[in-house]
């Protein structure tokens, strides 16, 4: 965890360092159990393909959690988020192999608001696709 | 089977009270791969100004899915969950959930629209403590792929 970022030290337009988060099939199984979302498309290749997906896909909420971590690791206080919204623009495809798939997250300080709040615009990519678009988090900084 | 658009505007009963536990928060944090100590270590959370370990920002989905799941599972709505993908998700937070919170979630289907061959449904779910304190609101967009235009 990084030190807490201060509102006065943040500049609109600044880019945050990108980060990469690995995901393997086992992570999706864990996320099924932890979240209670056992939709078959997140663990069953046979049914995922039968309903027209390329393979098993990650829960959108798993990808959103990686984007949340990106912001909270930067801000330093996970409780500082006041708004967080994402659009799932493409699935994160997670094949049954021994390699990890990467979710690459990047962010920009889009705007400074009153009340010590800043808007972070986020993008996430995986396998060459943009998997999160129109994604924004608002965090309140000290 | 087609999705029943008459369900737009329908509200569902609040869920039974859900007690947020340290163990569940830690399990969730491990599942998303986030090692932050405020999700696991009470002392770290207290030092950061919280009454107990706090939950990650996306944790409320555990509670809100139980509520929106009621809607999705309603046979009258006619959704095939294997064809459903998550389109958008947004949270508005009054504060983070923490261990010891006892909350309920209450869902409303806001809109049901056809977009090409897809059916797009938006829901709003309010998370409140059993004492009535508003904690967060979750807005979800769910897409049932390729079923629009099927025979009723």
Coordinates of C-alpha atoms in Angstrom, one line a residue:
Chain A
X1 CA 0.0 0.0 0.0
X2 CA 1.3 3.4 -1.0
X3 CA 1.3 6.5 1.2
X4 CA -1.9 8.5 1.2
X5 CA -2.1 11.0 -1.7
X6 CA -3.0 14.6 -0.8
X7 CA -5.5 16.6 -2.8
X8 CA -3.2 19.6 -3.0
X9 CA -0.5 17.4 -4.7
X10 CA -2.8 16.1 -7.4
X11 CA -3.0 17.8 -10.8
X12 CA -5.7 17.4 -13.4
X13 CA -4.4 15.7 -16.5
X14 CA -1.7 13.7 -14.7
X15 CA -1.4 10.1 -15.7
X16 CA -1.1 7.4 -13.1
X17 CA 1.5 4.6 -13.6
X18 CA -0.2 1.6 -15.2
X19 CA -0.4 -1.7 -13.4
X20 CA -1.0 -5.3 -14.5
X21 CA -3.0 -7.8 -12.6
X22 CA -2.9 -11.6 -13.4
X23 CA -5.9 -13.8 -13.7
X24 CA -6.1 -17.6 -14.1
X25 CA -9.1 -20.0 -14.1
X26 CA -8.6 -20.7 -10.4
X27 CA -9.1 -17.0 -9.6
X28 CA -12.5 -17.2 -11.2
X29 CA -13.4 -20.3 -9.2
X30 CA -12.4 -18.4 -6.0
X31 CA -14.3 -15.4 -7.1
X32 CA -17.4 -17.6 -7.7
X33 CA -17.2 -18.8 -4.1
X34 CA -16.4 -15.4 -2.6
X35 CA -19.1 -13.5 -4.5
X36 CA -21.8 -16.1 -4.7
X37 CA -21.9 -15.6 -8.5
X38 CA -21.8 -19.1 -10.0
X39 CA -22.9 -18.2 -13.5
X40 CA -21.7 -21.2 -15.6
X41 CA -20.0 -18.9 -18.1
X42 CA -17.3 -18.2 -15.4
X43 CA -16.2 -21.8 -15.0
X44 CA -17.7 -24.1 -17.6
X45 CA -16.0 -24.0 -21.0
X46 CA -18.6 -26.3 -22.6
X47 CA -21.5 -24.1 -21.7
X48 CA -19.6 -20.8 -22.3
X49 CA -18.9 -22.0 -25.9
X50 CA -22.4 -23.3 -26.4
X51 CA -23.8 -19.8 -25.6
X52 CA -21.4 -18.2 -28.1
X53 CA -18.5 -17.0 -26.0
X54 CA -14.9 -17.7 -27.1
X55 CA -14.2 -19.5 -23.8
X56 CA -14.8 -19.0 -20.1
X57 CA -14.9 -15.3 -19.2
X58 CA -14.0 -13.5 -16.0
X59 CA -16.8 -12.0 -13.9
X60 CA -17.2 -8.3 -14.9
X61 CA -17.0 -7.7 -11.1
X62 CA -13.7 -9.4 -10.9
X63 CA -12.3 -7.0 -13.5
X64 CA -14.0 -4.1 -11.8
X65 CA -12.3 -5.2 -8.5
X66 CA -8.9 -5.0 -10.2
X67 CA -9.7 -1.4 -11.3
X68 CA -10.8 -0.6 -7.8
X69 CA -7.6 -1.9 -6.4
X70 CA -5.7 0.2 -8.9
X71 CA -7.4 3.3 -7.6
X72 CA -7.2 2.4 -3.9
X73 CA -3.5 1.5 -4.1
X74 CA -2.9 4.9 -5.6
X75 CA -5.1 6.9 -3.2
X76 CA -3.8 4.9 -0.2
X77 CA -7.2 4.7 1.5
X78 CA -9.7 2.1 0.2
X79 CA -12.5 3.8 2.1
X80 CA -11.9 7.1 0.2
X81 CA -14.0 6.1 -2.9
X82 CA -17.3 7.9 -3.2
X83 CA -18.3 6.9 -6.7
X84 CA -17.2 4.1 -8.9
X85 CA -18.6 3.1 -12.3
X86 CA -17.5 1.0 -15.2
X87 CA -18.7 -0.2 -18.6
X88 CA -17.7 -3.8 -19.5
X89 CA -16.8 -3.3 -23.2
X90 CA -15.3 -6.7 -23.9
X91 CA -15.0 -9.9 -21.9
X92 CA -11.7 -11.0 -20.2
X93 CA -11.3 -14.4 -21.8
X94 CA -9.6 -16.9 -19.4
X95 CA -8.6 -20.2 -21.1
X96 CA -7.8 -23.4 -19.2
X97 CA -4.1 -23.3 -19.5
X98 CA -1.0 -22.7 -17.3
X99 CA -0.5 -19.1 -18.3
X100 CA -2.0 -16.1 -16.6
X101 CA -4.1 -13.6 -18.5
X102 CA -3.3 -10.0 -17.7
X103 CA -5.6 -7.2 -16.9
X104 CA -3.8 -3.9 -17.6
X105 CA -5.2 -0.9 -15.9
X106 CA -4.3 2.7 -16.5
X107 CA -5.7 5.9 -15.2
X108 CA -5.7 9.7 -15.6
X109 CA -6.7 12.4 -13.2
X110 CA -9.7 13.8 -15.2
X111 CA -10.8 16.5 -12.9
X112 CA -10.5 18.0 -9.4
X113 CA -13.9 18.6 -7.7
X114 CA -14.8 20.5 -4.6
X115 CA -14.8 18.8 -1.3
X116 CA -11.3 17.4 -1.9
X117 CA -12.6 15.0 -4.4
X118 CA -10.8 13.9 -7.6
X119 CA -12.1 12.1 -10.6
X120 CA -9.9 9.3 -12.0
X121 CA -10.7 8.1 -15.5
X122 CA -9.8 4.4 -16.0
X123 CA -9.1 2.1 -18.8
X124 CA -8.5 -1.7 -18.6
X125 CA -7.2 -3.9 -21.4
X126 CA -6.8 -7.6 -21.7
X127 CA -5.7 -9.7 -24.7
X128 CA -5.5 -6.6 -26.8
X129 CA -9.1 -5.6 -26.1
X130 CA -10.4 -2.7 -24.1
X131 CA -12.3 -4.5 -21.4
X132 CA -13.4 -1.4 -19.3
X133 CA -14.4 1.8 -20.9
X134 CA -16.2 4.9 -19.6
X135 CA -14.9 4.0 -16.2
X136 CA -14.5 6.6 -13.5
X137 CA -13.8 6.6 -9.8
X138 CA -14.3 9.6 -7.5
X139 CA -12.1 9.6 -4.4
X140 CA -12.0 12.0 -1.5
X141 CA -8.4 12.9 -0.5
X142 CA -7.1 14.5 2.6
Chain B
X1 CA -38.6 -17.2 -24.0
X2 CA -38.8 -13.4 -24.2
X3 CA -38.1 -11.1 -21.3
X4 CA -41.3 -9.6 -19.8
X5 CA -41.0 -5.9 -20.1
X6 CA -43.9 -5.4 -17.7
X7 CA -41.3 -5.9 -15.0
X8 CA -39.8 -2.4 -15.6
X9 CA -40.5 -0.3 -12.5
X10 CA -41.1 -3.3 -10.3
X11 CA -39.5 -3.2 -6.8
X12 CA -38.6 -6.3 -4.9
X13 CA -38.7 -7.0 -1.2
X14 CA -35.5 -6.1 0.8
X15 CA -33.3 -9.1 1.5
X16 CA -33.0 -10.7 4.9
X17 CA -30.4 -8.9 7.1
X18 CA -26.8 -9.8 6.0
X19 CA -24.1 -9.5 8.6
X20 CA -20.8 -8.4 7.1
X21 CA -18.0 -10.6 8.7
X22 CA -14.3 -10.3 8.9
X23 CA -13.9 -13.8 7.5
X24 CA -16.1 -13.0 4.4
X25 CA -14.3 -9.7 3.7
X26 CA -10.9 -11.5 3.9
X27 CA -12.2 -14.3 1.6
X28 CA -13.4 -11.7 -0.9
X29 CA -10.1 -9.7 -0.7
X30 CA -8.2 -12.9 -1.3
X31 CA -10.4 -13.9 -4.2
X32 CA -9.8 -10.5 -6.0
X33 CA -6.1 -10.8 -5.2
X34 CA -5.9 -7.6 -3.1
X35 CA -3.4 -7.8 -0.2
X36 CA -4.4 -4.5 1.5
X37 CA -4.2 -4.9 5.3
X38 CA -7.3 -2.9 6.0
X39 CA -9.3 -5.8 4.6
X40 CA -7.8 -8.3 7.0
X41 CA -6.2 -6.6 10.0
X42 CA -8.5 -4.9 12.5
X43 CA -5.6 -2.9 13.9
X44 CA -4.6 -1.6 10.5
X45 CA -8.3 -0.6 9.8
X46 CA -8.6 1.1 13.2
X47 CA -5.3 3.0 12.6
X48 CA -6.9 4.1 9.2
X49 CA -9.9 5.5 11.1
X50 CA -12.4 2.7 10.7
X51 CA -14.3 0.8 13.4
X52 CA -13.2 -2.6 12.1
X53 CA -11.9 -4.1 8.8
X54 CA -13.5 -2.5 5.8
X55 CA -14.8 -4.2 2.7
X56 CA -13.3 -3.6 -0.8
X57 CA -15.3 -1.2 -3.0
X58 CA -16.8 -3.9 -5.0
X59 CA -17.8 -6.1 -2.0
X60 CA -21.4 -4.7 -1.9
X61 CA -22.1 -6.8 -5.0
X62 CA -22.2 -9.8 -2.6
X63 CA -25.2 -8.2 -0.9
X64 CA -26.8 -6.5 -3.9
X65 CA -26.7 -9.7 -6.1
X66 CA -28.8 -11.5 -3.5
X67 CA -31.4 -8.8 -4.1
X68 CA -31.1 -8.4 -7.9
X69 CA -30.9 -12.2 -8.0
X70 CA -34.5 -12.3 -6.8
X71 CA -35.5 -10.3 -9.8
X72 CA -33.4 -12.4 -12.2
X73 CA -34.7 -15.6 -10.8
X74 CA -38.3 -14.5 -11.0
X75 CA -39.8 -17.0 -13.6
X76 CA -42.2 -14.2 -14.6
X77 CA -39.3 -12.1 -15.9
X78 CA -38.1 -14.8 -18.2
X79 CA -34.3 -14.3 -18.2
X80 CA -31.9 -17.1 -19.2
X81 CA -29.0 -16.4 -16.9
X82 CA -26.5 -18.3 -19.0
X83 CA -27.1 -15.7 -21.7
X84 CA -26.6 -12.8 -19.3
X85 CA -23.5 -10.7 -19.3
X86 CA -22.8 -7.6 -17.1
X87 CA -23.0 -4.4 -19.2
X88 CA -22.3 -1.7 -16.7
X89 CA -21.9 -1.3 -12.9
X90 CA -21.8 1.7 -10.7
X91 CA -21.7 2.3 -7.0
X92 CA -22.3 5.4 -5.1
X93 CA -20.9 5.2 -1.5
X94 CA -21.8 7.0 1.7
X95 CA -19.1 5.0 3.4
X96 CA -17.4 1.6 3.1
X97 CA -19.0 -1.4 4.5
X98 CA -17.2 -2.8 7.6
X99 CA -17.2 -5.9 9.6
X100 CA -20.2 -5.9 12.0
X101 CA -22.5 -4.0 9.6
X102 CA -25.9 -5.7 9.3
X103 CA -27.4 -4.6 6.1
X104 CA -30.3 -5.3 3.7
X105 CA -30.5 -4.7 0.0
X106 CA -33.5 -3.7 -1.9
X107 CA -33.7 -3.8 -5.7
X108 CA -35.8 -2.1 -8.3
X109 CA -35.8 -2.9 -12.0
X110 CA -35.6 0.6 -13.6
X111 CA -35.7 -0.1 -17.3
X112 CA -36.0 -3.1 -19.7
X113 CA -35.1 -2.2 -23.3
X114 CA -34.4 -4.1 -26.6
X115 CA -31.1 -3.1 -28.3
X116 CA -30.8 -5.0 -31.5
X117 CA -31.0 -8.6 -30.6
X118 CA -30.1 -8.0 -27.0
X119 CA -32.4 -7.2 -24.0
X120 CA -30.8 -4.6 -21.6
X121 CA -32.1 -4.3 -18.1
X122 CA -31.0 -1.8 -15.5
X123 CA -31.5 -2.2 -11.8
X124 CA -30.9 0.0 -8.8
X125 CA -30.2 -1.6 -5.4
X126 CA -30.1 0.3 -2.1
X127 CA -27.9 -1.1 0.7
X128 CA -28.9 0.1 4.1
X129 CA -28.1 -1.0 7.7
X130 CA -31.0 -2.5 9.6
X131 CA -31.0 0.8 11.5
X132 CA -31.9 2.6 8.3
X133 CA -28.5 4.2 7.5
X134 CA -27.8 4.5 3.8
X135 CA -24.5 2.8 3.0
X136 CA -24.4 2.6 -0.8
X137 CA -26.4 2.4 -4.0
X138 CA -25.6 -0.1 -6.8
X139 CA -26.7 0.5 -10.4
X140 CA -26.3 -2.5 -12.7
X141 CA -26.9 -3.0 -16.4
X142 CA -27.4 -6.6 -17.4
X143 CA -27.5 -7.7 -21.0
X144 CA -29.2 -10.9 -22.2
X145 CA -27.5 -11.6 -25.4
X146 CA -29.3 -12.5 -28.7
X147 CA -32.8 -13.3 -27.4
X148 CA -34.8 -10.2 -28.6
X149 CA -37.3 -11.0 -31.3
X150 CA -37.8 -14.6 -30.2
X151 CA -41.3 -16.0 -30.2
X152 CA -43.3 -15.2 -27.1

